[in-house]
Short mmCIF file of C-alpha atoms in Angstrom, two decimals:
data_model
loop_
_atom_site.label_atom_id
_atom_site.label_comp_id
_atom_site.label_asym_id
_atom_site.label_seq_id
_atom_site.Cartn_x
_atom_site.Cartn_y
_atom_site.Cartn_z
CA MET A 1 29.12 -18.30 29.33
CA HIS A 2 29.11 -14.56 28.10
CA GLN A 3 25.37 -13.99 29.70
CA THR A 4 26.66 -14.15 33.47
CA THR A 5 29.91 -12.20 33.04
CA TRP A 6 28.59 -9.27 31.73
CA ARG A 7 26.58 -9.75 35.34
CA GLU A 8 29.56 -9.69 37.52
CA GLY A 9 31.34 -6.57 39.16
CA VAL A 10 27.41 -4.89 39.25
CA THR A 11 26.13 -3.53 42.56
CA ARG A 12 22.74 -4.23 43.79
CA TYR A 13 22.09 -0.96 44.23
CA GLN A 14 23.26 -0.30 40.48
CA TRP A 15 20.48 -2.49 39.63
CA LEU A 16 18.21 -0.91 41.28
CA VAL A 17 18.77 2.42 39.43
CA LEU A 18 18.35 0.05 36.18
CA LEU A 19 15.23 -1.88 37.27
CA VAL A 20 13.38 1.78 38.42
CA ALA A 21 15.43 3.56 35.08
CA TRP A 22 13.36 0.92 33.21
CA LEU A 23 9.83 0.25 34.48
CA GLY A 24 9.77 3.84 34.22
CA TRP A 25 10.77 3.26 30.39
CA VAL A 26 7.87 0.35 30.49
CA PHE A 27 5.20 2.98 31.22
CA ASP A 28 6.68 5.54 29.38
CA SER A 29 6.59 3.02 25.85
CA MET A 30 2.86 2.35 27.24
CA ASP A 31 1.26 5.62 27.73
CA ALA A 32 3.46 6.33 23.71
CA THR A 33 2.08 3.10 22.68
CA ILE A 34 -2.20 3.31 23.70
CA TYR A 35 -2.33 5.76 21.29
CA ALA A 36 -1.50 4.14 17.79
CA LEU A 37 -3.58 1.12 19.23
CA VAL A 38 -7.40 2.99 20.01
CA LEU A 39 -6.56 5.35 17.22
CA HIS A 40 -9.12 3.79 14.51
CA PRO A 41 -11.67 4.14 17.38
CA ALA A 42 -11.21 7.15 19.21
CA LEU A 43 -11.14 9.19 15.61
CA HIS A 44 -14.21 6.86 14.43
CA ASP A 45 -15.89 8.45 17.30
CA LEU A 46 -15.22 11.78 17.28
CA LEU A 47 -15.11 11.79 13.81
CA ALA A 48 -18.39 11.11 13.92
CA ARG A 49 -19.35 12.68 16.46
CA GLN A 50 -18.81 15.61 15.26
CA ALA A 51 -19.48 15.07 11.94
CA ARG A 52 -22.79 13.14 12.09
CA GLU A 53 -21.93 11.06 9.24
CA ILE A 54 -19.54 7.97 7.57
CA VAL A 55 -15.69 8.98 8.83
CA SER A 56 -14.03 7.58 5.45
CA GLN A 57 -10.46 5.80 6.26
CA GLU A 58 -8.74 9.06 4.47
CA THR A 59 -10.17 10.67 7.14
CA ILE A 60 -9.58 8.87 9.87
CA GLY A 61 -5.60 8.70 8.50
CA TRP A 62 -5.88 12.84 7.75
CA TYR A 63 -6.24 13.26 11.04
CA GLY A 64 -4.87 11.14 13.04
CA GLY A 65 -1.51 12.36 11.19
CA ILE A 66 -2.26 15.54 13.08
CA ILE A 67 -2.65 14.08 15.90
CA PHE A 68 0.69 11.76 15.71
CA SER A 69 2.62 14.66 14.66
CA ILE A 70 1.08 16.74 17.65
CA PHE A 71 2.61 14.12 19.72
CA LEU A 72 5.84 14.22 18.13
CA VAL A 73 6.80 18.00 18.53
CA GLY A 74 5.03 17.50 22.37
CA TRP A 75 7.89 14.77 22.78
CA ALA A 76 10.41 17.20 21.29
CA VAL A 77 10.35 19.84 23.24
CA GLY A 78 9.66 17.72 26.33
CA GLY A 79 12.73 16.06 25.82
CA VAL A 80 15.21 19.23 25.32
CA LEU A 81 13.35 20.95 28.13
CA PHE A 82 13.78 18.17 30.32
CA GLY A 83 17.09 18.05 29.33
CA VAL A 84 18.30 20.80 30.36
CA VAL A 85 16.18 20.87 33.90
CA ALA A 86 18.06 17.71 34.46
CA ASP A 87 21.21 18.77 34.22
CA ARG A 88 20.34 21.76 36.08
CA ILE A 89 17.97 19.64 39.45
CA GLY A 90 18.96 16.30 39.19
CA ARG A 91 18.13 13.59 36.98
CA MET A 92 16.10 12.01 40.08
CA ARG A 93 13.88 15.11 40.67
CA THR A 94 13.03 15.21 36.25
CA LEU A 95 12.05 11.43 36.38
CA ILE A 96 9.02 12.51 39.13
CA PHE A 97 7.90 15.35 37.52
CA THR A 98 7.93 13.59 34.12
CA ILE A 99 6.68 10.59 34.96
CA LEU A 100 3.35 11.83 36.92
CA LEU A 101 3.24 14.01 33.71
CA TYR A 102 2.77 11.93 31.10
CA ALA A 103 0.77 9.57 32.98
CA ILE A 104 -1.50 12.12 34.31
CA PHE A 105 -2.33 13.37 30.58
CA THR A 106 -2.87 9.94 29.08
CA GLY A 107 -5.50 9.12 31.86
CA MET A 108 -6.85 12.63 30.98
CA ALA A 109 -7.09 11.86 27.63
CA ALA A 110 -10.04 9.38 28.15
CA LEU A 111 -12.43 13.37 28.85
CA SER A 112 -11.81 14.48 25.28
CA SER A 113 -15.12 14.86 22.92
CA SER A 114 -13.36 16.22 20.10
CA TRP A 115 -9.62 15.32 17.70
CA TRP A 116 -8.11 18.70 18.44
CA GLN A 117 -8.63 17.76 22.91
CA LEU A 118 -7.48 14.23 21.93
CA ALA A 119 -4.56 16.52 20.00
CA MET A 120 -4.32 18.79 22.90
CA TYR A 121 -3.95 16.12 26.03
CA ARG A 122 -1.62 14.16 23.56
CA PHE A 123 0.47 16.54 23.47
CA LEU A 124 1.23 17.31 27.45
CA THR A 125 1.68 13.88 27.24
CA ALA A 126 4.60 13.80 25.17
CA LEU A 127 6.00 16.62 27.00
CA GLY A 128 6.48 13.97 29.68
CA ILE A 129 7.81 11.08 27.50
CA GLY A 130 10.44 13.16 26.15
CA GLY A 131 11.81 14.27 29.23
CA GLU A 132 11.34 10.46 31.27
CA TRP A 133 13.86 9.33 28.22
CA ALA A 134 16.88 12.15 28.47
CA ALA A 135 17.20 11.95 32.76
CA GLY A 136 17.18 7.67 32.50
CA ALA A 137 19.31 7.86 29.76
CA ALA A 138 21.33 9.60 31.32
CA LEU A 139 21.23 8.20 35.10
CA VAL A 140 22.25 4.71 34.01
CA ALA A 141 24.74 5.55 31.62
CA GLU A 142 26.23 7.58 34.72
CA VAL A 143 25.85 4.92 37.09
CA TRP A 144 26.22 1.90 35.78
CA PRO A 145 30.32 0.65 35.02
CA GLU A 146 32.03 1.48 31.83
CA ASP A 147 32.79 -1.65 30.64
CA LYS A 148 28.85 -3.17 30.92
CA ARG A 149 26.95 0.09 29.76
CA ALA A 150 26.26 -0.52 26.69
CA LYS A 151 24.20 -3.64 27.81
CA ALA A 152 22.41 -2.48 30.58
CA ALA A 153 21.27 0.55 28.43
CA GLY A 154 20.36 -1.77 26.02
CA VAL A 155 18.31 -3.68 28.65
CA LEU A 156 17.16 -0.24 29.38
CA GLN A 157 15.28 0.18 25.92
CA SER A 158 14.11 -3.07 26.07
CA ALA A 159 11.82 -1.37 28.29
CA TRP A 160 9.95 0.03 25.12
CA ALA A 161 8.93 -3.60 23.91
CA ALA A 162 7.07 -4.87 27.33
CA GLY A 163 5.55 -1.30 27.00
CA PHE A 164 3.94 -1.78 23.85
CA PHE A 165 3.30 -5.77 25.09
CA ILE A 166 1.37 -4.16 27.84
CA ALA A 167 -0.49 -1.81 26.12
CA ALA A 168 -1.01 -4.41 23.29
CA THR A 169 -2.24 -7.13 26.16
CA VAL A 170 -4.16 -3.70 27.74
CA ASN A 171 -5.75 -3.44 24.53
CA LEU A 172 -7.27 -6.74 24.46
CA LEU A 173 -8.17 -7.66 27.90
CA MET A 174 -10.26 -4.31 27.16
CA ARG A 175 -12.14 -4.57 23.92
CA ASN A 176 -14.96 -4.55 24.89
CA HIS A 177 -14.77 -1.31 27.26
CA GLY A 178 -13.82 1.27 24.39
CA TRP A 179 -10.91 3.61 23.95
CA ARG A 180 -11.31 6.11 26.57
CA ALA A 181 -11.08 3.02 29.20
CA ILE A 182 -8.06 1.81 27.69
CA PHE A 183 -7.14 5.68 28.19
CA VAL A 184 -7.75 5.43 31.66
CA VAL A 185 -5.61 2.28 32.24
CA GLY A 186 -2.20 4.87 31.83
CA ILE A 187 -2.58 7.00 35.11
CA ALA A 188 -1.29 3.81 36.49
CA PRO A 189 2.64 5.12 36.09
CA ALA A 190 2.36 7.17 38.87
CA VAL A 191 3.26 4.98 40.97
CA VAL A 192 6.72 4.90 39.50
CA ALA A 193 7.68 8.23 40.33
CA LEU A 194 7.48 6.65 44.07
CA LEU A 195 9.54 4.64 43.69
CA VAL A 196 12.26 6.58 41.98
CA ARG A 197 11.65 9.25 45.68
CA LEU A 198 12.17 6.30 47.71
CA TRP A 199 15.02 4.16 45.80
CA VAL A 200 16.89 6.60 43.72
CA LYS A 201 19.83 9.30 44.41
CA GLU A 202 22.04 11.24 42.63
CA PRO A 203 24.72 10.04 40.74
CA ASP A 204 28.12 10.74 42.11
CA ARG A 205 29.46 11.95 39.00
CA TRP A 206 26.59 14.75 38.53
CA LEU A 207 27.48 15.94 42.43
CA LYS A 208 30.57 15.89 41.66
CA ALA A 209 29.83 17.88 38.28
CA ARG A 210 26.72 20.31 40.50
CA VAL A 211 29.50 21.09 42.23
CA GLN A 212 32.35 22.46 39.76
CA GLU A 213 29.62 23.95 37.87
CA GLN A 214 28.34 26.46 40.66
CA GLN A 215 32.05 26.64 41.10
CA VAL A 216 32.64 28.35 37.66
CA GLY A 217 29.22 30.52 38.28
CA ALA A 218 28.76 32.52 35.43
CA VAL A 219 31.46 31.94 33.15
CA ARG A 220 29.89 28.52 31.11
CA PRO A 221 27.84 29.02 27.85
CA GLY A 222 24.36 27.95 28.39
CA LYS A 223 23.74 24.01 28.22
CA LEU A 224 22.38 24.32 25.11
CA VAL A 225 25.01 26.15 23.63
CA GLN A 226 27.80 24.40 25.06
CA LEU A 227 26.35 21.00 22.22
CA PHE A 228 27.40 23.63 19.08
CA GLN A 229 30.66 24.46 20.55
CA PRO A 230 33.92 23.03 18.08
CA LYS A 231 34.42 20.27 19.73
CA LEU A 232 31.04 18.77 20.26
CA LEU A 233 29.35 19.86 16.94
CA ARG A 234 30.00 17.09 15.08
CA SER A 235 28.52 14.84 17.66
CA THR A 236 25.59 17.34 17.87
CA LEU A 237 25.00 17.07 14.66
CA ALA A 238 26.24 13.34 13.55
CA GLY A 239 23.53 12.23 16.51
CA SER A 240 20.62 14.35 16.10
CA GLY A 241 20.12 13.00 12.41
CA LEU A 242 20.47 10.20 13.36
CA ALA A 243 17.54 10.37 15.89
CA PHE A 244 15.32 12.06 13.28
CA VAL A 245 16.28 9.79 10.69
CA ALA A 246 14.93 6.80 13.08
CA VAL A 247 11.86 8.29 14.78
CA PHE A 248 10.87 9.46 11.02
CA GLY A 249 11.36 5.75 10.51
CA LEU A 250 8.93 3.99 12.97
CA TRP A 251 6.29 7.20 13.36
CA GLY A 252 6.54 7.95 9.98
CA ALA A 253 5.78 4.16 8.90
CA THR A 254 5.65 1.49 11.39
CA ASN A 255 3.31 2.89 13.65
CA TRP A 256 1.27 2.71 11.37
CA ALA A 257 0.83 -0.79 11.55
CA PRO A 258 -2.13 -1.78 13.63
CA THR A 259 -3.95 0.82 10.75
CA LEU A 260 -2.41 -1.87 8.08
CA VAL A 261 -4.13 -4.66 10.00
CA ARG A 262 -7.49 -3.00 9.66
CA SER A 263 -7.37 -2.62 6.45
CA LEU A 264 -6.51 -6.46 5.93
CA PRO A 265 -9.63 -7.43 3.12
CA GLU A 266 -9.91 -10.68 4.92
CA LEU A 267 -10.63 -9.40 7.73
CA GLN A 268 -13.87 -6.14 7.16
CA SER A 269 -15.92 -8.80 7.40
CA LYS A 270 -15.60 -9.18 11.37
CA ASP A 271 -16.41 -7.37 14.07
CA SER A 272 -14.21 -4.64 15.75
CA ALA A 273 -13.72 -6.63 19.58
CA VAL A 274 -12.10 -9.50 16.62
CA ILE A 275 -10.44 -6.99 14.88
CA THR A 276 -9.24 -5.80 17.79
CA SER A 277 -8.10 -8.96 18.53
CA TYR A 278 -5.93 -9.10 15.99
CA VAL A 279 -4.41 -5.68 16.60
CA SER A 280 -3.04 -6.58 19.76
CA TYR A 281 -1.39 -9.36 18.29
CA ALA A 282 0.03 -7.77 15.70
CA ALA A 283 1.40 -5.45 17.90
CA MET A 284 3.01 -8.25 20.35
CA MET A 285 5.04 -9.77 17.03
CA LEU A 286 6.19 -6.52 16.13
CA ASN A 287 7.31 -5.59 19.69
CA VAL A 288 8.96 -9.10 20.11
CA GLY A 289 11.29 -8.36 16.90
CA ALA A 290 11.84 -5.55 18.47
CA LEU A 291 13.22 -6.91 21.85
CA ALA A 292 15.38 -8.90 20.20
CA GLY A 293 16.74 -5.67 18.36
CA TYR A 294 16.99 -3.87 21.70
CA LEU A 295 18.77 -6.28 23.20
CA SER A 296 21.02 -7.57 20.38
CA PHE A 297 22.71 -3.79 19.80
CA GLY A 298 24.52 -3.48 22.55
CA PRO A 299 26.45 -6.76 22.32
CA LEU A 300 27.05 -6.54 18.19
CA ALA A 301 27.40 -2.92 19.03
CA ASP A 302 30.44 -3.67 21.81
CA ARG A 303 32.19 -6.39 19.56
CA PHE A 304 31.72 -4.21 15.76
CA GLY A 305 31.55 -0.52 16.84
CA ARG A 306 27.99 1.61 17.43
CA ARG A 307 28.48 3.12 13.27
CA ALA A 308 28.03 -0.60 12.17
CA ILE A 309 24.89 -1.38 13.98
CA PHE A 310 23.40 1.55 13.15
CA ALA A 311 24.30 0.58 9.74
CA LEU A 312 22.92 -2.94 9.68
CA MET A 313 20.01 -1.07 11.34
CA CYS A 314 18.89 1.09 8.78
CA VAL A 315 19.59 -1.40 6.34
CA GLY A 316 17.76 -4.01 7.73
CA SER A 317 14.89 -1.59 7.78
CA LEU A 318 14.84 -0.17 4.20
CA VAL A 319 14.39 -3.87 3.18
CA MET A 320 11.78 -4.72 5.62
CA LEU A 321 9.73 -2.03 5.73
CA PRO A 322 8.22 -2.40 1.71
CA LEU A 323 8.44 -6.09 2.50
CA THR A 324 5.93 -5.22 5.41
CA PHE A 325 3.50 -2.75 4.22
CA LEU A 326 3.75 -3.77 0.77
CA THR A 327 3.43 -7.14 -0.44
CA PRO A 328 1.33 -9.01 1.86
CA ARG A 329 -2.24 -9.99 1.51
CA SER A 330 -3.02 -11.53 4.17
CA TYR A 331 -3.04 -11.42 7.86
CA LEU A 332 -0.92 -14.47 8.38
CA ALA A 333 2.47 -12.92 6.01
CA VAL A 334 2.27 -9.57 8.09
CA ILE A 335 3.19 -11.36 11.05
CA PHE A 336 5.52 -13.67 9.93
CA LEU A 337 6.94 -9.78 8.82
CA LEU A 338 6.36 -7.69 11.70
CA PRO A 339 8.89 -9.48 13.85
CA LEU A 340 12.02 -8.69 11.66
CA LEU A 341 10.87 -5.46 10.89
CA GLY A 342 10.93 -4.64 14.41
CA PHE A 343 13.72 -6.41 15.21
CA PHE A 344 15.43 -3.54 12.85
CA ASN A 345 13.49 -1.08 12.70
CA ASN A 346 12.85 -0.24 16.90
CA GLY A 347 15.98 -1.28 17.74
CA ILE A 348 17.93 1.22 16.46
CA PHE A 349 16.32 2.61 19.37
CA SER A 350 19.23 0.87 21.74
CA GLY A 351 22.01 2.64 20.35
CA PHE A 352 20.42 5.69 20.87
CA ALA A 353 20.22 5.36 24.68
CA ILE A 354 24.06 4.15 24.35
CA TYR A 355 25.12 6.33 22.08
CA LEU A 356 24.27 9.47 22.99
CA PRO A 357 25.35 9.82 26.70
CA GLU A 358 28.59 8.94 26.16
CA LEU A 359 29.07 12.05 23.13
CA TYR A 360 28.89 14.27 25.93
CA PRO A 361 30.98 15.48 29.40
CA THR A 362 28.48 15.15 32.92
CA SER A 363 27.72 19.03 32.89
CA ILE A 364 25.46 18.49 29.99
CA ARG A 365 25.40 14.71 29.83
CA ALA A 366 21.35 14.93 30.09
CA THR A 367 21.05 18.07 28.02
CA GLY A 368 22.54 16.74 24.63
CA ALA A 369 21.57 12.89 24.76
CA GLY A 370 17.98 14.93 25.32
CA PHE A 371 18.70 17.14 22.17
CA CYS A 372 19.99 15.39 19.73
CA PHE A 373 17.41 12.09 20.74
CA ASN A 374 14.48 15.00 20.58
CA VAL A 375 15.95 17.62 18.12
CA GLY A 376 15.57 15.42 15.03
CA ARG A 377 11.75 14.52 16.73
CA VAL A 378 10.62 18.09 15.47
CA LEU A 379 11.65 17.48 11.73
CA ALA A 380 10.18 14.14 11.74
CA SER A 381 6.93 15.34 13.26
CA THR A 382 6.22 15.76 9.64
CA GLY A 383 6.48 12.04 9.12
CA PRO A 384 2.57 10.61 10.54
CA PHE A 385 1.12 13.67 8.66
CA LEU A 386 3.05 12.41 5.10
CA THR A 387 1.81 9.57 5.88
CA GLY A 388 -1.46 10.34 6.21
CA PHE A 389 -0.94 12.87 2.60
CA LEU A 390 0.85 9.60 1.41
CA VAL A 391 -2.06 7.10 1.40
CA ILE A 392 -4.33 10.00 -0.68
CA ALA A 393 -1.57 10.68 -3.07
CA LEU A 394 -0.13 7.03 -3.42
CA GLY A 395 -4.10 5.42 -3.50
CA GLY A 396 -3.16 3.28 0.44
CA PHE A 397 -1.08 2.72 3.45
CA GLY A 398 0.94 0.34 2.50
CA ARG A 399 2.89 2.72 -0.39
CA ALA A 400 2.75 5.74 1.81
CA ALA A 401 4.45 3.46 4.28
CA SER A 402 7.46 2.05 1.37
CA ALA A 403 8.01 5.84 0.44
CA ILE A 404 8.94 6.57 4.04
CA ALA A 405 11.53 3.63 4.10
CA LEU A 406 14.23 6.02 1.87
CA ILE A 407 15.11 8.07 4.85
CA TYR A 408 17.28 5.09 6.00
CA LEU A 409 19.55 5.95 2.89
CA VAL A 410 19.82 9.32 5.06
CA GLY A 411 20.95 7.33 7.70
CA LEU A 412 23.68 5.14 6.13
CA PHE A 413 24.77 8.60 4.38
CA ILE A 414 25.64 10.88 7.82
CA LEU A 415 27.21 7.80 10.00
CA PRO A 416 30.57 8.05 8.13
CA PHE A 417 31.11 11.25 9.77
CA ALA A 418 29.74 9.89 13.53
CA PRO A 419 32.25 10.09 16.28
CA GLU A 420 32.78 5.82 16.89
CA THR A 421 33.07 5.59 20.53
CA ARG A 422 33.19 1.87 20.88
CA GLY A 423 35.98 1.20 24.14
CA LYS A 424 36.23 5.04 25.34
CA PRO A 425 35.24 6.17 28.88
CA LEU A 426 32.04 7.99 29.55
CA PRO A 427 33.56 11.89 29.21
CA GLU A 428 33.30 13.72 32.80
#
């Protein structure tokens, strides 16, 4: 019964907006995930070409961590920059530009002939990925009815799991074609930009706020400055801190799951195509749990409050990361544990699509959501780099990922200071 009632009272256009934003996020996720899946073969190829010698796991971990970190910096810059842009020129125009940006440069990564060229293309891809999130989250929050906003945001975030599935499927189907061909597939999302142009208009909330802002003129301070005014400072600090924790945990630990699978003793005797298949299946299992987490956050947050469910996700991640990365010695054990890890470690991200737009008025909503979700990414960009260092210092990916899990204690410390937004209307 509950599943049908929340859909009542939603117009065809509101569903259309959710669909287009969802598709944008699906391919956003796909292009973000592709690198994690092909990291090992791509870097092995590029580094062997440069060094003309056997490339060790530690070397791949080191350079892989550097590229992950550069990618996160680009994501942060894009999220903050295009959040401001979306508040100035509109959600629709920003969506179109950012989708084209991440699609084109994912495809161009296939042209890489060195690790630093791959890093450069991933940085440019990340600019679009970060910016698309801010514009999409603001768009859905402003178009959907107040009482159904949290559930719509949960559905929107489920696109991330769908993107993972598509990336894993592409990786599986093209396992005999090499890593460059997989990057070329990343150009496909450009089609979504056309759908945005044809089907979506600017939200009435934004158009109204834009008119009011133009009337005020130069009296109003810059959009980023407004985030730190006394009445919004608590929201900005809490939102940024929680996003930092989630991103640090995801990119510092969970996104190394493909590398964990590749390092399992029972797979060492198998050829690369078979190992790639095992990695793809593992990524799919991780995202079965992630999808459940994304879709659960909204209903749970409506019932128990935003802060309570953020706390649940932090505790679950704190427990599941060591269990998944440190204890199993077999592929079967990893397959059973990954969905539980995905539920908590990935599911927390639905909270940001729900919570961050609720913290800010319309005129700075995309700026605020984009800033909070992404400024912590600059600090979190040290996560993959730190993991690469810990792999060497602690003697393996399992121990390194388990150490990274301690970041969720920081999230539990922040939550008492975060504003609770359950049951409150979207600020005008």
